[in-house]
mmCIF file of C-alpha atoms and ligand atoms in Angstrom:
data_model
loop_
_atom_site.group_PDB
_atom_site.id
_atom_site.type_symbol
_atom_site.label_atom_id
_atom_site.label_comp_id
_atom_site.label_asym_id
_atom_site.label_seq_id
_atom_site.Cartn_x
_atom_site.Cartn_y
_atom_site.Cartn_z
ATOM 1 C CA MET A 9 -14.765 51.013 -41.570
ATOM 2 C CA SER A 10 -13.314 52.611 -38.101
ATOM 3 C CA ARG A 11 -15.759 51.487 -35.272
ATOM 4 C CA THR A 12 -15.481 51.252 -31.267
ATOM 5 C CA ILE A 13 -16.343 48.015 -29.775
ATOM 6 C CA ALA A 14 -16.439 47.126 -25.513
ATOM 7 C CA ILE A 15 -15.430 44.771 -24.025
ATOM 8 C CA LEU A 16 -16.571 43.511 -20.286
ATOM 9 C CA THR A 17 -15.820 40.596 -17.644
ATOM 10 C CA GLY A 18 -18.120 39.581 -15.347
ATOM 11 C CA GLY A 19 -18.973 37.091 -12.959
ATOM 12 C CA GLY A 20 -16.184 35.350 -10.484
ATOM 13 C CA ASP A 21 -12.603 36.175 -11.742
ATOM 14 C CA CYS A 22 -10.676 33.154 -13.577
ATOM 15 C CA PRO A 23 -7.175 32.933 -15.161
ATOM 16 C CA GLY A 24 -7.467 33.507 -18.634
ATOM 17 C CA LEU A 25 -9.214 36.519 -18.448
ATOM 18 C CA ASN A 26 -6.468 39.328 -19.362
ATOM 19 C CA ALA A 27 -5.440 36.506 -22.364
ATOM 20 C CA VAL A 28 -8.700 37.375 -23.662
ATOM 21 C CA ILE A 29 -8.907 41.453 -23.276
ATOM 22 C CA ARG A 30 -5.692 41.694 -24.877
ATOM 23 C CA GLY A 31 -6.655 39.098 -27.832
ATOM 24 C CA VAL A 32 -9.151 41.579 -28.329
ATOM 25 C CA VAL A 33 -7.123 44.805 -28.709
ATOM 26 C CA ARG A 34 -4.504 43.726 -30.336
ATOM 27 C CA SER A 35 -6.663 42.116 -33.025
ATOM 28 C CA ALA A 36 -9.024 45.188 -33.131
ATOM 29 C CA VAL A 37 -6.035 47.879 -33.365
ATOM 30 C CA LEU A 38 -3.310 46.198 -34.593
ATOM 31 C CA GLN A 39 -5.163 44.626 -37.685
ATOM 32 C CA ARG A 40 -8.213 46.691 -38.374
ATOM 33 C CA GLY A 41 -7.423 49.925 -36.679
ATOM 34 C CA TRP A 42 -10.256 50.022 -34.241
ATOM 35 C CA ARG A 43 -11.278 51.621 -31.188
ATOM 36 C CA VAL A 44 -11.419 49.207 -27.823
ATOM 37 C CA ILE A 45 -13.001 50.529 -24.907
ATOM 38 C CA GLY A 46 -13.143 48.447 -21.327
ATOM 39 C CA ILE A 47 -16.207 48.335 -19.069
ATOM 40 C CA GLU A 48 -15.513 48.000 -15.257
ATOM 41 C CA ASP A 49 -16.628 45.894 -13.304
ATOM 42 C CA GLY A 50 -18.838 43.577 -15.431
ATOM 43 C CA PHE A 51 -22.037 44.813 -16.026
ATOM 44 C CA ASP A 52 -22.198 46.964 -13.029
ATOM 45 C CA GLY A 53 -19.687 49.601 -14.994
ATOM 46 C CA LEU A 54 -23.115 50.399 -17.387
ATOM 47 C CA LEU A 55 -25.105 51.284 -14.704
ATOM 48 C CA GLY A 56 -25.642 54.917 -13.390
ATOM 49 C CA GLU A 57 -22.994 56.568 -15.001
ATOM 50 C CA PRO A 58 -20.931 54.793 -17.056
ATOM 51 C CA ARG A 59 -17.333 53.603 -15.747
ATOM 52 C CA TRP A 60 -14.861 52.495 -18.770
ATOM 53 C CA ARG A 61 -11.526 53.292 -19.739
ATOM 54 C CA GLU A 62 -9.758 53.169 -23.804
ATOM 55 C CA LEU A 63 -8.041 49.964 -23.752
ATOM 56 C CA THR A 64 -4.856 51.048 -26.171
ATOM 57 C CA LEU A 65 -2.130 48.402 -26.891
ATOM 58 C CA ASP A 66 -0.212 50.065 -24.162
ATOM 59 C CA ALA A 67 -2.837 49.507 -21.688
ATOM 60 C CA VAL A 68 -2.806 45.746 -22.866
ATOM 61 C CA ARG A 69 0.725 45.901 -22.221
ATOM 62 C CA GLY A 70 2.528 43.054 -20.337
ATOM 63 C CA ILE A 71 -1.027 41.650 -18.983
ATOM 64 C CA LEU A 72 -0.690 38.158 -20.875
ATOM 65 C CA PRO A 73 0.281 36.070 -17.707
ATOM 66 C CA ARG A 74 -1.093 38.255 -15.079
ATOM 67 C CA GLY A 75 -4.248 36.225 -12.721
ATOM 68 C CA GLY A 76 -8.007 37.966 -12.704
ATOM 69 C CA THR A 77 -9.078 41.056 -15.247
ATOM 70 C CA ILE A 78 -7.468 44.566 -15.249
ATOM 71 C CA LEU A 79 -10.847 45.628 -15.550
ATOM 72 C CA GLY A 80 -12.347 44.194 -12.596
ATOM 73 C CA THR A 81 -15.470 41.862 -12.331
ATOM 74 C CA SER A 82 -18.629 41.444 -10.302
ATOM 75 C CA ASN A 83 -20.786 38.314 -9.651
ATOM 76 C CA ARG A 84 -23.210 40.724 -8.251
ATOM 77 C CA GLY A 85 -26.333 43.329 -9.863
ATOM 78 C CA ASN A 86 -27.714 41.560 -12.555
ATOM 79 C CA PRO A 87 -29.221 43.795 -14.477
ATOM 80 C CA LEU A 88 -32.122 41.314 -15.192
ATOM 81 C CA ALA A 89 -32.696 41.186 -11.972
ATOM 82 C CA TYR A 90 -31.115 44.056 -9.783
ATOM 83 C CA PRO A 91 -31.425 44.772 -5.834
ATOM 84 C CA VAL A 92 -33.011 47.917 -5.184
ATOM 85 C CA GLU A 93 -34.130 49.061 -2.059
ATOM 86 C CA THR A 94 -38.145 50.278 -1.865
ATOM 87 C CA ASN A 95 -40.699 50.733 0.873
ATOM 88 C CA ASN A 96 -40.961 47.126 1.021
ATOM 89 C CA GLY A 97 -37.438 46.533 1.453
ATOM 90 C CA ILE A 98 -34.975 44.914 -1.220
ATOM 91 C CA GLU A 99 -36.587 44.179 -4.238
ATOM 92 C CA LEU A 100 -34.685 42.913 -7.508
ATOM 93 C CA VAL A 101 -35.820 45.118 -10.393
ATOM 94 C CA ASP A 102 -35.087 44.578 -14.510
ATOM 95 C CA VAL A 103 -32.572 47.883 -14.729
ATOM 96 C CA SER A 104 -31.233 46.162 -18.237
ATOM 97 C CA ASP A 105 -32.636 49.403 -20.515
ATOM 98 C CA GLN A 106 -30.214 51.683 -18.348
ATOM 99 C CA VAL A 107 -27.335 48.974 -19.594
ATOM 100 C CA VAL A 108 -28.622 49.734 -23.308
ATOM 101 C CA ALA A 109 -28.797 53.328 -22.914
ATOM 102 C CA ASN A 110 -25.485 53.833 -21.686
ATOM 103 C CA VAL A 111 -23.753 51.761 -24.590
ATOM 104 C CA ARG A 112 -25.518 53.601 -26.813
ATOM 105 C CA GLU A 113 -24.648 56.549 -25.156
ATOM 106 C CA LEU A 114 -20.617 55.204 -25.417
ATOM 107 C CA GLY A 115 -21.073 54.888 -29.616
ATOM 108 C CA VAL A 116 -20.200 51.429 -28.959
ATOM 109 C CA ASP A 117 -20.750 49.379 -32.341
ATOM 110 C CA ALA A 118 -20.898 45.707 -29.997
ATOM 111 C CA LEU A 119 -20.074 44.317 -26.746
ATOM 112 C CA ILE A 120 -18.316 41.720 -26.310
ATOM 113 C CA ALA A 121 -18.972 39.862 -22.768
ATOM 114 C CA VAL A 122 -16.728 37.418 -21.371
ATOM 115 C CA GLY A 123 -18.439 35.342 -18.725
ATOM 116 C CA GLY A 124 -20.188 32.781 -17.081
ATOM 117 C CA ASP A 125 -23.533 31.038 -17.375
ATOM 118 C CA GLY A 126 -24.875 34.224 -15.309
ATOM 119 C CA THR A 127 -23.022 36.754 -17.761
ATOM 120 C CA LEU A 128 -24.094 34.937 -21.041
ATOM 121 C CA LYS A 129 -27.465 34.753 -19.774
ATOM 122 C CA ILE A 130 -27.656 38.888 -19.735
ATOM 123 C CA ALA A 131 -26.059 38.782 -23.295
ATOM 124 C CA ARG A 132 -28.461 37.301 -24.473
ATOM 125 C CA ALA A 133 -30.974 39.252 -23.271
ATOM 126 C CA LEU A 134 -29.349 42.228 -24.337
ATOM 127 C CA GLN A 135 -29.032 40.836 -27.866
ATOM 128 C CA GLU A 136 -32.820 40.225 -28.132
ATOM 129 C CA LYS A 137 -32.887 44.402 -26.793
ATOM 130 C CA GLY A 138 -31.063 45.360 -30.244
ATOM 131 C CA LEU A 139 -27.391 45.332 -28.848
ATOM 132 C CA PRO A 140 -25.234 43.373 -30.898
ATOM 133 C CA MET A 141 -23.151 41.514 -28.471
ATOM 134 C CA VAL A 142 -20.501 38.504 -28.555
ATOM 135 C CA GLY A 143 -19.700 36.199 -25.658
ATOM 136 C CA VAL A 144 -17.241 34.801 -24.779
ATOM 137 C CA PRO A 145 -17.407 31.639 -22.248
ATOM 138 C CA LYS A 146 -15.685 31.830 -18.920
ATOM 139 C CA THR A 147 -15.373 29.616 -15.717
ATOM 140 C CA ILE A 148 -12.836 27.725 -13.766
ATOM 141 C CA ASP A 149 -15.952 24.860 -13.417
ATOM 142 C CA ASN A 150 -16.043 24.013 -16.659
ATOM 143 C CA ASP A 151 -19.740 23.404 -17.183
ATOM 144 C CA LEU A 152 -20.898 25.810 -19.667
ATOM 145 C CA ARG A 153 -22.457 24.123 -22.628
ATOM 146 C CA GLY A 154 -21.709 24.988 -25.971
ATOM 147 C CA THR A 155 -17.821 24.610 -26.347
ATOM 148 C CA ASP A 156 -15.638 21.530 -25.080
ATOM 149 C CA VAL A 157 -13.988 23.624 -22.562
ATOM 150 C CA THR A 158 -13.922 26.938 -21.263
ATOM 151 C CA PHE A 159 -10.610 29.228 -20.573
ATOM 152 C CA GLY A 160 -9.639 29.142 -16.825
ATOM 153 C CA TYR A 161 -10.418 25.191 -16.681
ATOM 154 C CA ASN A 162 -7.063 23.782 -17.316
ATOM 155 C CA THR A 163 -5.115 26.501 -14.796
ATOM 156 C CA ALA A 164 -7.226 25.421 -11.925
ATOM 157 C CA VAL A 165 -7.044 21.648 -12.586
ATOM 158 C CA GLY A 166 -3.062 22.115 -12.458
ATOM 159 C CA ILE A 167 -3.531 23.710 -8.991
ATOM 160 C CA VAL A 168 -5.501 21.481 -7.864
ATOM 161 C CA THR A 169 -3.693 18.411 -9.084
ATOM 162 C CA GLU A 170 -0.136 20.057 -7.428
ATOM 163 C CA ALA A 171 -2.114 20.308 -4.381
ATOM 164 C CA LEU A 172 -3.139 16.879 -4.155
ATOM 165 C CA ASP A 173 0.296 15.856 -4.888
ATOM 166 C CA ARG A 174 1.874 17.710 -1.661
ATOM 167 C CA LEU A 175 -1.118 16.534 0.093
ATOM 168 C CA HIS A 176 0.147 12.985 -0.537
ATOM 169 C CA SER A 177 3.626 12.935 0.883
ATOM 170 C CA THR A 178 2.354 14.849 4.517
ATOM 171 C CA ALA A 179 -1.109 12.049 4.232
ATOM 172 C CA GLU A 180 1.378 9.409 3.994
ATOM 173 C CA SER A 181 3.480 10.259 7.169
ATOM 174 C CA HIS A 182 0.752 10.701 9.623
ATOM 175 C CA HIS A 183 -1.279 7.864 7.736
ATOM 176 C CA ARG A 184 -4.025 10.044 7.830
ATOM 177 C CA VAL A 185 -7.079 10.610 5.359
ATOM 178 C CA MET A 186 -7.216 14.020 3.764
ATOM 179 C CA VAL A 187 -9.987 15.665 2.806
ATOM 180 C CA VAL A 188 -9.644 18.530 -0.126
ATOM 181 C CA GLU A 189 -12.743 20.327 -0.998
ATOM 182 C CA VAL A 190 -12.419 22.034 -4.641
ATOM 183 C CA MET A 191 -15.022 24.620 -6.653
ATOM 184 C CA GLY A 192 -17.435 22.963 -8.879
ATOM 185 C CA ARG A 193 -20.774 24.342 -7.944
ATOM 186 C CA ASP A 194 -22.938 21.629 -10.247
ATOM 187 C CA ALA A 195 -20.495 20.009 -11.909
ATOM 188 C CA GLY A 196 -17.400 18.014 -10.773
ATOM 189 C CA TRP A 197 -14.895 18.276 -13.912
ATOM 190 C CA ILE A 198 -11.963 19.744 -11.673
ATOM 191 C CA ALA A 199 -12.584 17.092 -8.747
ATOM 192 C CA LEU A 200 -12.860 14.848 -11.292
ATOM 193 C CA GLU A 201 -9.863 15.370 -13.533
ATOM 194 C CA SER A 202 -7.770 16.683 -10.654
ATOM 195 C CA GLY A 203 -8.298 14.040 -8.695
ATOM 196 C CA ILE A 204 -7.160 11.279 -11.310
ATOM 197 C CA ALA A 205 -4.071 14.074 -12.243
ATOM 198 C CA GLY A 206 -3.371 13.943 -8.692
ATOM 199 C CA SER A 207 -4.120 9.913 -7.858
ATOM 200 C CA ALA A 208 -6.954 10.416 -5.369
ATOM 201 C CA ASP A 209 -8.437 7.459 -4.247
ATOM 202 C CA ILE A 210 -11.911 9.010 -3.912
ATOM 203 C CA ILE A 211 -13.684 11.620 -5.746
ATOM 204 C CA LEU A 212 -17.020 13.160 -5.154
ATOM 205 C CA VAL A 213 -18.919 14.749 -7.494
ATOM 206 C CA PRO A 214 -22.094 16.989 -7.998
ATOM 207 C CA GLU A 215 -23.384 14.651 -10.621
ATOM 208 C CA ILE A 216 -23.507 11.469 -8.033
ATOM 209 C CA PRO A 217 -24.619 11.594 -4.569
ATOM 210 C CA PHE A 218 -22.638 9.626 -2.918
ATOM 211 C CA LYS A 219 -23.206 6.367 -0.543
ATOM 212 C CA PHE A 220 -20.991 7.250 2.635
ATOM 213 C CA ASP A 221 -21.173 3.453 3.313
ATOM 214 C CA ALA A 222 -18.826 3.062 0.052
ATOM 215 C CA VAL A 223 -16.425 5.459 0.619
ATOM 216 C CA CYS A 224 -15.344 4.427 4.360
ATOM 217 C CA GLU A 225 -15.535 0.480 2.300
ATOM 218 C CA ALA A 226 -12.635 1.967 0.050
ATOM 219 C CA ILE A 227 -10.888 3.331 2.767
ATOM 220 C CA ARG A 228 -11.108 0.019 4.694
ATOM 221 C CA GLN A 229 -9.911 -1.580 1.734
ATOM 222 C CA ARG A 230 -6.989 0.674 1.344
ATOM 223 C CA ARG A 231 -6.135 0.247 4.490
ATOM 224 C CA ALA A 232 -6.675 -3.880 4.255
ATOM 225 C CA ARG A 233 -4.171 -3.551 0.900
ATOM 226 C CA GLY A 234 -1.232 -1.850 3.324
ATOM 227 C CA SER A 235 -2.198 1.856 2.746
ATOM 228 C CA ARG A 236 -2.867 3.551 5.630
ATOM 229 C CA PHE A 237 -3.884 6.891 4.135
ATOM 230 C CA SER A 238 -6.326 7.899 1.569
ATOM 231 C CA ILE A 239 -6.951 11.003 -0.494
ATOM 232 C CA VAL A 240 -10.476 12.118 -0.904
ATOM 233 C CA VAL A 241 -11.331 14.883 -3.294
ATOM 234 C CA ALA A 242 -14.824 16.337 -2.809
ATOM 235 C CA ALA A 243 -16.426 19.427 -5.289
ATOM 236 C CA GLU A 244 -18.106 21.554 -3.133
ATOM 237 C CA GLY A 245 -21.493 20.286 -4.968
ATOM 238 C CA ALA A 246 -21.418 16.846 -3.851
ATOM 239 C CA PHE A 247 -23.937 15.511 -1.642
ATOM 240 C CA PRO A 248 -24.738 12.511 0.367
ATOM 241 C CA PHE A 249 -27.664 10.119 -1.559
ATOM 242 C CA ASP A 250 -29.807 10.997 1.175
ATOM 243 C CA GLY A 251 -28.566 14.293 2.025
ATOM 244 C CA GLN A 252 -28.424 17.997 0.784
ATOM 245 C CA LYS A 253 -25.716 20.310 -0.533
ATOM 246 C CA SER A 254 -23.840 22.196 1.821
ATOM 247 C CA VAL A 255 -24.966 25.943 1.759
ATOM 248 C CA LYS A 256 -22.627 28.651 4.125
ATOM 249 C CA VAL A 257 -24.789 31.699 2.916
ATOM 250 C CA ALA A 258 -28.429 30.965 1.477
ATOM 251 C CA SER A 259 -29.533 32.645 -1.725
ATOM 252 C CA ASP A 260 -31.927 34.864 -0.326
ATOM 253 C CA LYS A 261 -29.067 36.401 2.408
ATOM 254 C CA ASN A 262 -26.847 37.225 -0.757
ATOM 255 C CA LEU A 263 -28.446 38.561 -3.058
ATOM 256 C CA GLY A 264 -29.966 35.797 -4.773
ATOM 257 C CA VAL A 265 -26.871 33.693 -5.240
ATOM 258 C CA GLU A 266 -26.003 30.701 -2.838
ATOM 259 C CA ARG A 267 -22.584 30.368 -1.468
ATOM 260 C CA LEU A 268 -21.376 26.439 -0.733
ATOM 261 C CA GLY A 269 -19.311 25.155 1.510
ATOM 262 C CA GLY A 270 -18.492 22.785 3.738
ATOM 263 C CA ILE A 271 -18.708 19.230 2.321
ATOM 264 C CA GLY A 272 -14.665 18.622 2.814
ATOM 265 C CA ALA A 273 -15.449 19.564 6.554
ATOM 266 C CA PHE A 274 -18.800 17.085 6.657
ATOM 267 C CA VAL A 275 -17.031 13.899 5.087
ATOM 268 C CA ALA A 276 -13.897 14.271 7.436
ATOM 269 C CA ASN A 277 -15.998 14.743 10.396
ATOM 270 C CA GLU A 278 -18.105 11.187 9.441
ATOM 271 C CA ILE A 279 -14.633 9.522 8.289
ATOM 272 C CA SER A 280 -13.318 9.693 11.693
ATOM 273 C CA GLN A 281 -16.481 9.255 13.618
ATOM 274 C CA HIS A 282 -17.188 6.215 11.996
ATOM 275 C CA MET A 283 -14.079 4.584 11.532
ATOM 276 C CA GLY A 284 -11.770 6.545 14.150
ATOM 277 C CA ILE A 285 -9.079 7.724 11.759
ATOM 278 C CA GLU A 286 -7.113 10.820 12.177
ATOM 279 C CA THR A 287 -8.731 13.047 9.379
ATOM 280 C CA ARG A 288 -7.969 16.392 7.849
ATOM 281 C CA VAL A 289 -9.947 18.905 5.608
ATOM 282 C CA VAL A 290 -8.369 21.512 3.223
ATOM 283 C CA VAL A 291 -10.232 23.764 1.395
ATOM 284 C CA LEU A 292 -8.656 24.881 -1.862
ATOM 285 C CA GLY A 293 -11.029 27.721 -2.289
ATOM 286 C CA HIS A 294 -10.088 30.970 -4.164
ATOM 287 C CA VAL A 295 -6.501 29.859 -4.510
ATOM 288 C CA GLN A 296 -8.255 27.497 -7.711
ATOM 289 C CA ARG A 297 -9.076 30.604 -9.141
ATOM 290 C CA GLY A 298 -6.079 33.181 -8.761
ATOM 291 C CA GLY A 299 -2.358 33.433 -10.190
ATOM 292 C CA THR A 300 -1.183 33.046 -13.841
ATOM 293 C CA PRO A 301 -2.851 31.159 -16.376
ATOM 294 C CA SER A 302 -1.233 28.610 -17.516
ATOM 295 C CA PRO A 303 -0.018 28.121 -21.331
ATOM 296 C CA PHE A 304 -3.262 26.384 -22.090
ATOM 297 C CA ASP A 305 -5.292 29.301 -20.934
ATOM 298 C CA ARG A 306 -3.428 31.832 -21.902
ATOM 299 C CA ILE A 307 -3.521 30.408 -25.618
ATOM 300 C CA LEU A 308 -7.456 29.630 -25.801
ATOM 301 C CA GLY A 309 -8.356 33.270 -23.955
ATOM 302 C CA SER A 310 -5.925 34.481 -26.693
ATOM 303 C CA ARG A 311 -8.015 32.687 -29.549
ATOM 304 C CA PHE A 312 -11.205 33.398 -28.082
ATOM 305 C CA GLY A 313 -10.426 37.841 -28.313
ATOM 306 C CA VAL A 314 -9.525 37.074 -32.057
ATOM 307 C CA ARG A 315 -12.299 35.061 -32.755
ATOM 308 C CA ALA A 316 -14.611 37.613 -31.027
ATOM 309 C CA VAL A 317 -13.172 40.379 -33.062
ATOM 310 C CA GLU A 318 -13.414 38.441 -36.208
ATOM 311 C CA LEU A 319 -17.389 38.001 -35.233
ATOM 312 C CA ILE A 320 -18.066 41.800 -35.098
ATOM 313 C CA GLU A 321 -16.249 42.249 -38.192
ATOM 314 C CA GLU A 322 -18.415 39.772 -39.672
ATOM 315 C CA GLY A 323 -21.756 41.092 -38.244
ATOM 316 C CA ASN A 324 -22.353 37.751 -36.392
ATOM 317 C CA TYR A 325 -24.396 38.810 -33.238
ATOM 318 C CA GLY A 326 -25.592 37.177 -30.649
ATOM 319 C CA ARG A 327 -22.916 34.353 -30.940
ATOM 320 C CA MET A 328 -20.422 32.861 -28.411
ATOM 321 C CA VAL A 329 -17.169 31.642 -29.170
ATOM 322 C CA SER A 330 -16.134 28.422 -28.819
ATOM 323 C CA LEU A 331 -13.713 25.631 -28.784
ATOM 324 C CA ARG A 332 -14.675 22.225 -30.900
ATOM 325 C CA GLY A 333 -12.268 19.823 -30.955
ATOM 326 C CA ARG A 334 -8.881 21.826 -31.873
ATOM 327 C CA SER A 335 -10.880 24.399 -33.714
ATOM 328 C CA VAL A 336 -11.684 27.844 -32.226
ATOM 329 C CA CYS A 337 -15.588 28.402 -33.606
ATOM 330 C CA ASP A 338 -18.782 29.723 -32.830
ATOM 331 C CA VAL A 339 -22.682 29.104 -31.440
ATOM 332 C CA ASP A 340 -25.605 30.566 -30.746
ATOM 333 C CA ILE A 341 -25.401 32.135 -27.343
ATOM 334 C CA VAL A 342 -29.054 30.239 -26.656
ATOM 335 C CA ASP A 343 -27.209 27.132 -26.837
ATOM 336 C CA ALA A 344 -24.786 27.644 -24.002
ATOM 337 C CA VAL A 345 -26.601 28.781 -21.665
ATOM 338 C CA ASP A 346 -29.961 26.143 -21.377
ATOM 339 C CA SER A 347 -28.311 23.474 -19.585
ATOM 340 C CA LEU A 348 -25.113 22.948 -17.995
ATOM 341 C CA ASN A 349 -22.210 20.985 -19.044
ATOM 342 C CA ARG A 350 -21.994 18.775 -16.258
ATOM 343 C CA VAL A 351 -20.212 15.025 -15.679
ATOM 344 C CA ASP A 352 -21.900 12.140 -17.046
ATOM 345 C CA PRO A 353 -22.339 9.487 -14.365
ATOM 346 C CA ASP A 354 -21.634 6.478 -17.176
ATOM 347 C CA GLY A 355 -19.410 8.501 -19.122
ATOM 348 C CA ASN A 356 -15.702 7.503 -20.646
ATOM 349 C CA LEU A 357 -14.203 9.673 -17.646
ATOM 350 C CA ILE A 358 -15.905 8.515 -14.822
ATOM 351 C CA LYS A 359 -15.293 4.440 -16.098
ATOM 352 C CA ALA A 360 -11.527 5.506 -16.640
ATOM 353 C CA ALA A 361 -11.431 6.770 -13.260
ATOM 354 C CA GLU A 362 -13.356 3.722 -11.587
ATOM 355 C CA ALA A 363 -10.910 0.950 -13.986
ATOM 356 C CA LEU A 364 -8.246 2.760 -11.746
ATOM 357 C CA GLY A 365 -9.349 1.849 -8.766
ATOM 358 C CA ILE A 366 -10.968 5.781 -8.039
ATOM 359 C CA MET A 367 -14.201 5.274 -6.172
ATOM 360 C CA VAL A 368 -16.450 7.795 -6.970
ATOM 361 C CA GLY A 369 -18.701 7.630 -4.415
ATOM 362 C CA ARG A 370 -21.195 4.618 -5.419
HETATM 363 O O1 F6P B 411 -18.291 29.625 -10.624
HETATM 364 C C1 F6P B 411 -16.971 29.633 -10.371
HETATM 365 C C2 F6P B 411 -16.753 29.432 -8.785
HETATM 366 O O2 F6P B 411 -15.926 29.358 -8.687
HETATM 367 C C3 F6P B 411 -17.949 28.035 -8.064
HETATM 368 O O3 F6P B 411 -17.187 27.031 -8.193
HETATM 369 C C4 F6P B 411 -17.790 28.994 -6.751
HETATM 370 O O4 F6P B 411 -18.968 28.211 -6.598
HETATM 371 C C5 F6P B 411 -18.127 30.285 -7.048
HETATM 372 O O5 F6P B 411 -16.972 30.883 -8.027
HETATM 373 C C6 F6P B 411 -17.725 30.743 -5.930
HETATM 374 O O6 F6P B 411 -17.774 32.106 -6.390
HETATM 375 P P1 F6P B 411 -17.759 33.365 -5.216
HETATM 376 O O7 F6P B 411 -16.803 33.112 -3.896
HETATM 377 O O8 F6P B 411 -16.470 34.626 -6.077
HETATM 378 O O9 F6P B 411 -18.927 34.155 -5.565
#
C-alpha cells in the first residue's frame, strides 16, 4: 500500500539528525515505495501556510556526514503554548489544532517527530488529538528516559574530550586552573563521561550540588602531590550547595525557555579569589552540537530512522524508537517524557570517577 509519511526535526539541533532523515527516506522509498515529505523548522512549519519539501533519494544524498538538520529546526514556538501578541501583551495559546489540520490537509498518513523532551511532549499531545505519531529521541544532553542513549551525545562527548586533551597541555605549561563549561542543563552526562575520558580532576554536575571548599581542597591536594595545574569540567546546570543555577536569560524574557550559562566563570572566579591561583574559563557552548556526527551517532541515527518507518508499517503509533543494550526497540512516548534521565549520584559511573581520584563536588 502506497503511503505518504512526513518527518520533522524539533528543538536544538544535534549531530545525527540527518542520519535519521536519510534512514527514514531510504527505507521508506527503497524498501516500500512510499513518499516522504520533510516539514521545515520543526512544528513551526505546520503553523500558518505549511512549509515542506519532497524528500526523494536525491534530496538525502550525501547528508550522512553533515551536522545540523537539512530540514531546519526551532526550539521556540511550541504549538501547545504558542506566543501570540494580544491587547494584554504576549499570551501563550494552544494552536495545535492548526498543526493537526495542516497535517491532514497535506494528506500525510503518519508524522515522525525527531526531538528531545519538548518535541516529544508535543508529539504525545498530537497523538492524543488523533494524529498518528512516531517519536525519535534526540539530545546531546542524553537526558531522555525510555532509551539507553540518544544520538548526538556520543559526538558531543568526543568533542569535549578532544577539547580537554588540548586544554591539558596549556594548563600544565602555565600552572593554571582551567574551568571548562559544557552543556547539560538538567543532567551531567556530558561533563561526567567526557571528564572521565579527558582525565579531568574535578567534575561538577547538576545532580550533585557542589561544595566549594571541597573543590579548593581537591586543587590543594593536587598541588601538594606536585601537579600545579587542574582541569575542572562544569555542566552548565551545575550549582553550589548553597546557591542557584547560573541563568543567563530568564525564561520570561525568552519565550518560556530559560538560558543557562555562567557557572564556569563563577567557579573560576571563586578559585582565583580564594586560592590566588591563575584561572581561565573556556565555554564550549554550541561547538558541542556542531559538525559531523561520530560513526556511533551515524549508525544509531540511521537505525532509529529505519525503525521509525517499521513502526508506521506496523501501525504502531504513539511509540518512540529506543536503544536498549545493543538492540533498537520502541517504547510508549509517555514513558520517555514523564521524567528525565539524570546521573545517579550513587551510581556506578560516579563511583568509578571517584575511585579514579576525580572530585565530583562533594
Ligand atoms: O538541550 C540541549 C542543549 O544543548 C542544552 O544543554 C542547552 O541548555 C540548550 O540546548 C541550549 O540551546 P539553545 O542555545 O540552542 O537555545
